Amino acid sequence: MPFQLPTFAHRVIRYRSTRITSEGLQFLIFVLAIGIAAINTGNNLFYLLLAMMLSLILVSGIAAEYCLRRLGVRRHLPDLLFVNTPVTTSLVVKNRKSRLTSFSLTLSDVRDNQFLSPNMELHSIPPGASRVLSYQLTPTRRGKLLLNGVRISTEFPFGLFTKRAFYPIEDTLVVCPELQPVNDRLLRGLFAAGYEQAVHRRGHGSDLYNLRLYQAGDDSRSIHWPTTARTSQLTIRETEAEEQRRAIICVPTSVPMSHDASFERAVSLAASLVQHLTRHSYSIQLRLGSERSSFGQGEAHGLDLLRMLGLCERITPTAQSEMKQDQWADAHSELGGGGTAVVIQAWSDSVGETELPWIRIDGALIPGGAHVA
């Protein structure tokens, strides 16, 4: 059987810690004074008092350890977070002990030994009971957010020591770019481009395309009864196919470090456009540097694109990347006239210095500040 003490000791050292409080320090100084007096005088009353005070320290350590033992902690968070958008984070704490109550608990969410949440206090948790605590989490930067665990501490019963326990609960979340309102003129230009590309043709849909006489084999459910009654001839109602408007959103990732803030604004703008176009039933493809998504529409596809934007990274420009970057402006030609190409670029030698990203819709350049509502 392998020797388990090193593993146990490592777990205790890693997940348990004890810190003396100011009251505890005063108490220890008093204990030391009583101990010196007992040794110097040999008085049994001093020895008795010293034993009682030492027993309080022992009881304090044991009681605090039992308060922190056998606690179950769960964290509830949405799958996607957004920069500067607060979300409610819930911590569910359960006392798994069968008999003992846990008293005076303080909880904090931890990331890389840094507290993400304010101290949340629980006065007591009876055996087998659960308590729910909530706090507001506001991410400040996009990317992956790794939550390491929850730190629980207690000063029960006498407030002499702060006993801490760390419960590892790892959650990796994706923080998406900040969603901001987009200028109405820019949106009207996008939607107008999409409507101009719509091709009216016969197919499955809800809008009227044409009325014609009934022919053998036609579906009787397509008979247009008002016209049939007026003309005394069976008339079929043909519907217009619902045209799927397409858009390609391009965000070049080859940007110098000096334009990092502009790159973040470009990513935020792309996320805002993805949200707007998704709501208007566009089929969207997202291109981030050399990475590209498939065409798709709907809320699930829109969330996938936001996740891509949350995880994309800026790269330092090279001669090869700058050569490839020139091809982004021609993305609209790849659609064959059947969609809208939007290029959101944070930096380009041809455009010059600018603090805001510039936008190109089907080849038409829009100044960087025009996208902010």
Coordinates of C-alpha atoms in Angstrom, one line a residue:
M1 CA 0.0 0.0 0.0
P2 CA 1.5 3.4 -1.0
F3 CA 2.3 5.9 1.7
Q4 CA -0.4 8.5 1.7
L5 CA 0.9 11.1 4.1
P6 CA 2.7 13.3 1.6
T7 CA -0.5 13.5 -0.6
F8 CA -2.6 14.3 2.5
A9 CA -0.1 16.9 3.7
H10 CA 0.1 18.5 0.3
R11 CA -3.7 18.8 0.2
V12 CA -3.9 20.3 3.7
I13 CA -1.2 22.8 3.0
R14 CA -2.6 23.7 -0.4
Y15 CA -6.3 24.0 0.5
R16 CA -6.1 25.0 4.2
S17 CA -4.6 28.0 5.9
T18 CA -4.9 29.7 9.3
R19 CA -4.3 33.3 10.1
I20 CA -4.3 34.8 13.6
T21 CA -6.6 37.8 14.2
S22 CA -5.7 40.9 16.2
E23 CA -7.8 39.6 19.1
G24 CA -6.1 36.3 18.8
L25 CA -2.6 37.9 19.0
Q26 CA -3.6 39.8 22.1
F27 CA -4.9 36.5 23.5
L28 CA -1.6 34.7 22.8
I29 CA 0.4 37.4 24.4
F30 CA -1.9 37.0 27.5
V31 CA -1.3 33.3 27.4
L32 CA 2.4 33.8 27.2
A33 CA 2.3 36.1 30.2
I34 CA 0.2 33.6 32.2
G35 CA 2.7 30.9 31.3
I36 CA 5.7 32.9 32.5
A37 CA 3.8 33.7 35.7
A38 CA 3.0 30.1 36.3
I39 CA 6.6 29.0 35.8
N40 CA 8.0 31.8 38.0
T41 CA 5.5 31.4 40.9
G42 CA 4.7 27.8 40.7
N43 CA 1.1 28.7 41.6
N44 CA -1.4 26.0 40.6
L45 CA -4.0 28.5 39.8
F46 CA -1.8 30.0 37.1
Y47 CA -1.2 26.5 35.7
L48 CA -5.0 25.9 35.7
L49 CA -5.7 29.2 34.0
L50 CA -2.9 28.4 31.4
A51 CA -4.4 25.0 30.7
M52 CA -7.9 26.5 30.2
M53 CA -6.6 29.2 27.8
L54 CA -4.6 26.6 25.8
S55 CA -7.7 24.4 25.6
L56 CA -9.6 27.4 24.1
I57 CA -7.0 27.6 21.4
L58 CA -7.4 23.8 20.7
V59 CA -11.2 24.0 20.7
S60 CA -11.0 27.0 18.4
G61 CA -9.0 25.1 15.9
I62 CA -11.1 21.9 16.0
A63 CA -14.4 23.8 15.8
A64 CA -13.2 25.9 12.9
E65 CA -12.0 22.8 11.0
Y66 CA -15.4 21.0 11.5
C67 CA -17.2 24.2 10.2
L68 CA -15.2 24.0 7.0
R69 CA -15.3 20.3 6.5
R70 CA -17.7 18.4 4.1
L71 CA -19.1 21.5 2.4
G72 CA -20.3 21.2 -1.2
V73 CA -20.1 24.3 -3.4
R74 CA -21.5 24.8 -6.9
R75 CA -21.3 27.8 -9.1
H76 CA -24.0 28.9 -11.6
L77 CA -23.1 31.2 -14.5
P78 CA -24.2 31.7 -18.1
D79 CA -22.1 30.1 -20.8
L80 CA -21.3 33.4 -22.4
L81 CA -20.3 36.7 -20.8
F82 CA -19.9 40.1 -22.3
V83 CA -17.4 42.8 -21.5
N84 CA -18.8 45.5 -19.1
T85 CA -22.1 43.7 -18.8
P86 CA -22.8 42.5 -15.2
V87 CA -24.2 39.0 -14.7
T88 CA -25.5 37.4 -11.6
T89 CA -23.3 34.6 -10.3
S90 CA -24.8 32.2 -7.8
L91 CA -22.9 30.0 -5.3
V92 CA -24.8 27.1 -3.8
V93 CA -23.3 25.9 -0.5
K94 CA -24.5 22.7 1.0
N95 CA -23.6 21.3 4.4
R96 CA -23.0 17.6 3.8
K97 CA -22.4 16.8 7.5
S98 CA -25.1 14.6 9.1
R99 CA -25.1 16.2 12.6
L100 CA -22.9 19.3 12.9
T101 CA -23.9 22.8 11.8
S102 CA -21.4 25.1 10.1
F103 CA -21.3 28.6 11.6
S104 CA -20.1 32.0 10.6
L105 CA -18.9 31.3 7.1
T106 CA -17.4 33.9 4.6
L107 CA -17.2 33.0 0.9
S108 CA -15.3 34.6 -1.9
D109 CA -14.9 33.5 -5.6
V110 CA -11.3 33.2 -6.5
R111 CA -9.3 33.6 -9.8
D112 CA -5.5 33.3 -9.7
N113 CA -5.5 34.0 -6.0
Q114 CA -7.5 37.2 -6.6
F115 CA -10.9 37.7 -5.2
L116 CA -13.6 38.3 -7.9
S117 CA -16.5 38.8 -5.5
P118 CA -17.1 40.7 -2.3
N119 CA -17.1 38.7 0.9
M120 CA -20.5 36.9 1.3
E121 CA -21.4 35.9 4.8
L122 CA -23.5 33.0 6.1
H123 CA -24.4 32.9 9.7
S124 CA -25.1 29.1 9.8
I125 CA -25.9 26.1 7.6
P126 CA -27.7 23.3 9.4
P127 CA -26.8 19.7 8.6
G128 CA -28.0 18.7 5.1
A129 CA -29.2 22.2 4.3
S130 CA -28.2 24.4 1.4
R131 CA -27.8 28.2 1.0
V132 CA -27.6 30.3 -2.1
L133 CA -25.5 33.4 -2.3
S134 CA -25.3 35.8 -5.3
Y135 CA -23.0 38.5 -6.5
Q136 CA -22.6 40.6 -9.6
L137 CA -19.7 39.7 -11.9
T138 CA -18.6 42.3 -14.5
P139 CA -15.9 41.1 -16.9
T140 CA -13.5 43.9 -18.0
R141 CA -11.7 42.2 -20.9
R142 CA -12.7 39.6 -23.5
G143 CA -11.2 36.1 -23.8
K144 CA -11.2 33.2 -21.5
L145 CA -12.1 33.7 -17.9
L146 CA -10.9 30.9 -15.6
L147 CA -12.5 30.7 -12.2
N148 CA -10.3 28.6 -9.9
G149 CA -12.6 27.9 -7.0
V150 CA -14.2 29.3 -3.9
R151 CA -12.5 30.3 -0.6
I152 CA -14.4 29.8 2.6
S153 CA -13.3 31.1 5.9
T154 CA -14.5 31.2 9.4
E155 CA -13.6 32.8 12.8
F156 CA -15.9 30.5 14.7
P157 CA -16.1 30.1 17.7
F158 CA -14.0 32.8 19.5
G159 CA -12.6 35.0 16.7
L160 CA -9.0 34.2 17.6
F161 CA -8.1 32.7 14.3
T162 CA -9.3 32.9 10.7
K163 CA -9.4 29.4 9.3
R164 CA -9.6 29.2 5.5
A165 CA -10.4 26.4 3.1
F166 CA -10.2 26.5 -0.7
Y167 CA -12.7 24.4 -2.7
P168 CA -11.4 24.0 -6.3
I169 CA -14.3 24.5 -8.7
E170 CA -12.8 25.3 -12.1
D171 CA -15.0 27.0 -14.7
T172 CA -13.7 28.2 -18.0
L173 CA -16.0 30.9 -19.5
V174 CA -15.8 32.9 -22.7
V175 CA -16.1 36.6 -22.4
C176 CA -17.4 38.1 -25.6
P177 CA -16.7 41.6 -26.8
E178 CA -18.8 44.5 -25.5
L179 CA -22.0 45.0 -27.5
Q180 CA -22.6 48.7 -28.3
P181 CA -25.4 50.5 -30.2
V182 CA -24.5 51.0 -33.9
N183 CA -25.2 54.1 -35.9
D184 CA -28.6 53.9 -37.7
R185 CA -27.1 55.2 -40.9
L186 CA -24.7 52.3 -41.0
L187 CA -27.4 49.8 -40.3
R188 CA -29.7 51.3 -43.0
G189 CA -26.8 51.0 -45.4
L190 CA -26.4 47.3 -44.5
F191 CA -30.1 46.5 -44.7
A192 CA -30.5 48.4 -48.0
A193 CA -27.6 46.5 -49.5
G194 CA -29.3 43.2 -48.4
Y195 CA -32.7 44.2 -49.9
E196 CA -31.1 45.2 -53.2
Q197 CA -29.6 41.8 -53.5
A198 CA -32.9 40.0 -52.9
V199 CA -34.1 38.1 -56.0
H200 CA -37.8 37.6 -56.4
R201 CA -38.6 34.1 -57.4
R202 CA -41.3 31.4 -57.0
G203 CA -40.9 29.1 -54.0
H204 CA -41.9 28.3 -50.5
G205 CA -42.7 31.3 -48.5
S206 CA -45.6 33.5 -47.2
D207 CA -45.7 36.5 -49.6
L208 CA -47.8 36.4 -52.8
Y209 CA -45.8 35.9 -56.0
N210 CA -48.4 35.2 -58.6
L211 CA -52.0 34.0 -59.3
R212 CA -52.6 31.4 -62.1
L213 CA -55.3 29.0 -63.2
Y214 CA -55.5 25.6 -61.6
Q215 CA -53.6 22.7 -63.3
A216 CA -53.9 19.0 -62.8
G217 CA -51.6 17.9 -60.0
D218 CA -51.7 21.2 -58.1
D219 CA -52.1 21.2 -54.4
S220 CA -55.7 22.0 -53.5
R221 CA -54.5 23.8 -50.4
S222 CA -53.0 26.4 -52.6
I223 CA -56.3 27.4 -54.2
H224 CA -57.0 31.1 -53.8
W225 CA -60.7 31.0 -52.9
P226 CA -61.6 34.8 -53.1
T227 CA -60.3 34.9 -56.7
T228 CA -61.9 31.6 -57.5
A229 CA -65.3 32.8 -56.3
R230 CA -64.9 36.1 -58.2
T231 CA -63.9 34.5 -61.6
S232 CA -65.7 31.2 -61.3
Q233 CA -62.3 29.5 -62.2
L234 CA -60.0 27.6 -59.9
T235 CA -57.1 29.9 -59.2
I236 CA -53.8 28.8 -57.6
R237 CA -51.9 31.2 -55.3
E238 CA -48.1 31.0 -55.8
T239 CA -45.8 32.2 -53.1
E240 CA -42.5 34.0 -53.3
A241 CA -39.4 32.2 -52.0
E242 CA -38.0 33.8 -48.9
E243 CA -34.6 35.1 -50.0
Q244 CA -31.8 34.4 -47.6
R245 CA -29.7 37.6 -47.3
R246 CA -26.0 36.9 -46.8
A247 CA -23.2 38.9 -45.2
I248 CA -19.5 38.4 -44.7
I249 CA -17.9 40.2 -41.8
C250 CA -14.2 40.5 -42.0
V251 CA -11.9 41.5 -39.2
P252 CA -8.2 41.4 -40.1
T253 CA -6.2 40.4 -37.0
S254 CA -2.8 41.6 -38.3
V255 CA -2.5 44.8 -36.2
P256 CA 0.5 46.5 -34.5
M257 CA 0.6 46.6 -30.7
S258 CA 0.3 50.4 -30.8
H259 CA -3.2 49.9 -32.3
D260 CA -4.4 47.3 -29.7
A261 CA -7.2 49.6 -28.5
S262 CA -8.4 50.2 -32.0
F263 CA -8.4 46.5 -32.6
E264 CA -10.6 45.9 -29.5
R265 CA -13.0 48.5 -30.9
A266 CA -13.1 46.7 -34.2
V267 CA -13.9 43.4 -32.5
S268 CA -16.6 45.1 -30.4
L269 CA -18.1 46.6 -33.6
A270 CA -18.0 43.2 -35.4
A271 CA -19.9 41.6 -32.4
S272 CA -22.5 44.4 -32.5
L273 CA -23.0 43.9 -36.2
V274 CA -23.3 40.1 -35.7
Q275 CA -26.0 40.7 -33.2
H276 CA -28.0 43.1 -35.4
L277 CA -27.7 41.0 -38.6
T278 CA -28.7 37.8 -36.7
R279 CA -31.9 39.6 -35.5
H280 CA -32.6 40.4 -39.1
S281 CA -32.3 36.8 -40.3
Y282 CA -29.0 37.3 -42.2
S283 CA -26.9 34.3 -43.1
I284 CA -23.5 35.4 -41.7
Q285 CA -20.0 34.3 -42.2
L286 CA -17.2 35.6 -39.9
R287 CA -13.6 35.9 -41.0
L288 CA -11.0 36.6 -38.4
G289 CA -7.5 36.7 -40.0
S290 CA -7.1 33.3 -41.6
E291 CA -9.9 31.8 -39.6
R292 CA -13.4 31.7 -41.1
S293 CA -16.7 30.3 -40.0
S294 CA -19.4 28.7 -42.1
F295 CA -22.4 30.5 -43.3
G296 CA -25.4 30.2 -41.0
Q297 CA -28.2 32.0 -39.4
G298 CA -30.2 31.9 -36.2
E299 CA -29.4 32.6 -32.5
A300 CA -27.2 29.5 -32.1
H301 CA -25.0 30.5 -35.0
G302 CA -24.8 34.1 -33.8
L303 CA -23.6 32.9 -30.4
D304 CA -20.9 30.8 -32.1
L305 CA -19.7 33.9 -33.9
L306 CA -19.6 35.9 -30.7
R307 CA -17.6 33.2 -29.1
M308 CA -15.1 33.3 -32.0
L309 CA -14.8 37.1 -31.5
G310 CA -14.3 36.6 -27.8
L311 CA -11.4 34.3 -28.4
C312 CA -9.7 36.0 -31.4
E313 CA -6.2 37.4 -30.8
R314 CA -4.2 40.2 -32.4
I315 CA -1.0 39.2 -34.3
T316 CA 1.9 41.4 -35.2
P317 CA 1.9 42.3 -38.9
T318 CA 4.4 40.7 -41.2
A319 CA 5.1 41.3 -44.9
Q320 CA 3.1 38.1 -45.7
S321 CA 0.2 39.1 -43.5
E322 CA 0.0 42.6 -45.0
M323 CA -0.1 41.1 -48.5
K324 CA -3.0 38.8 -47.5
Q325 CA -4.7 41.8 -45.8
D326 CA -5.2 43.5 -49.2
Q327 CA -7.5 40.7 -50.2
W328 CA -10.1 41.4 -47.5
A329 CA -11.5 44.4 -49.4
D330 CA -12.5 42.0 -52.2
A331 CA -14.6 39.7 -50.0
H332 CA -17.8 41.1 -51.6
S333 CA -16.7 39.7 -55.0
E334 CA -16.6 36.2 -53.5
L335 CA -20.3 36.5 -52.8
G336 CA -21.0 36.8 -56.5
G337 CA -23.3 39.8 -55.9
G338 CA -25.4 37.7 -53.6
G339 CA -24.5 39.3 -50.3
T340 CA -22.9 42.1 -48.4
A341 CA -19.2 42.2 -47.5
V342 CA -18.2 44.3 -44.4
V343 CA -14.6 44.8 -43.6
I344 CA -13.8 46.2 -40.2
Q345 CA -10.1 47.1 -40.0
A346 CA -8.2 48.6 -37.0
W347 CA -5.1 49.5 -38.9
S348 CA -3.9 50.0 -42.5
D349 CA -1.0 51.8 -44.0
S350 CA -3.2 53.0 -46.8
V351 CA -5.7 54.6 -44.5
G352 CA -3.3 56.4 -42.2
E353 CA -3.3 56.9 -38.4
T354 CA -6.7 56.7 -36.7
E355 CA -7.8 55.8 -33.3
L356 CA -11.1 54.2 -34.5
P357 CA -11.5 51.3 -36.9
W358 CA -12.6 52.0 -40.4
I359 CA -15.3 50.1 -42.2
R360 CA -15.8 49.2 -45.8
I361 CA -19.2 48.0 -47.1
D362 CA -19.1 46.5 -50.5
G363 CA -16.0 48.6 -51.3
A364 CA -17.4 51.9 -50.0
L365 CA -15.2 53.3 -47.2
I366 CA -16.9 54.7 -44.1
P367 CA -14.9 56.8 -41.6
G368 CA -14.1 55.1 -38.3
G369 CA -16.3 57.3 -36.1
A370 CA -19.4 56.8 -38.1
H371 CA -20.3 53.5 -36.5
V372 CA -20.8 54.8 -33.0
A373 CA -24.4 55.7 -32.1

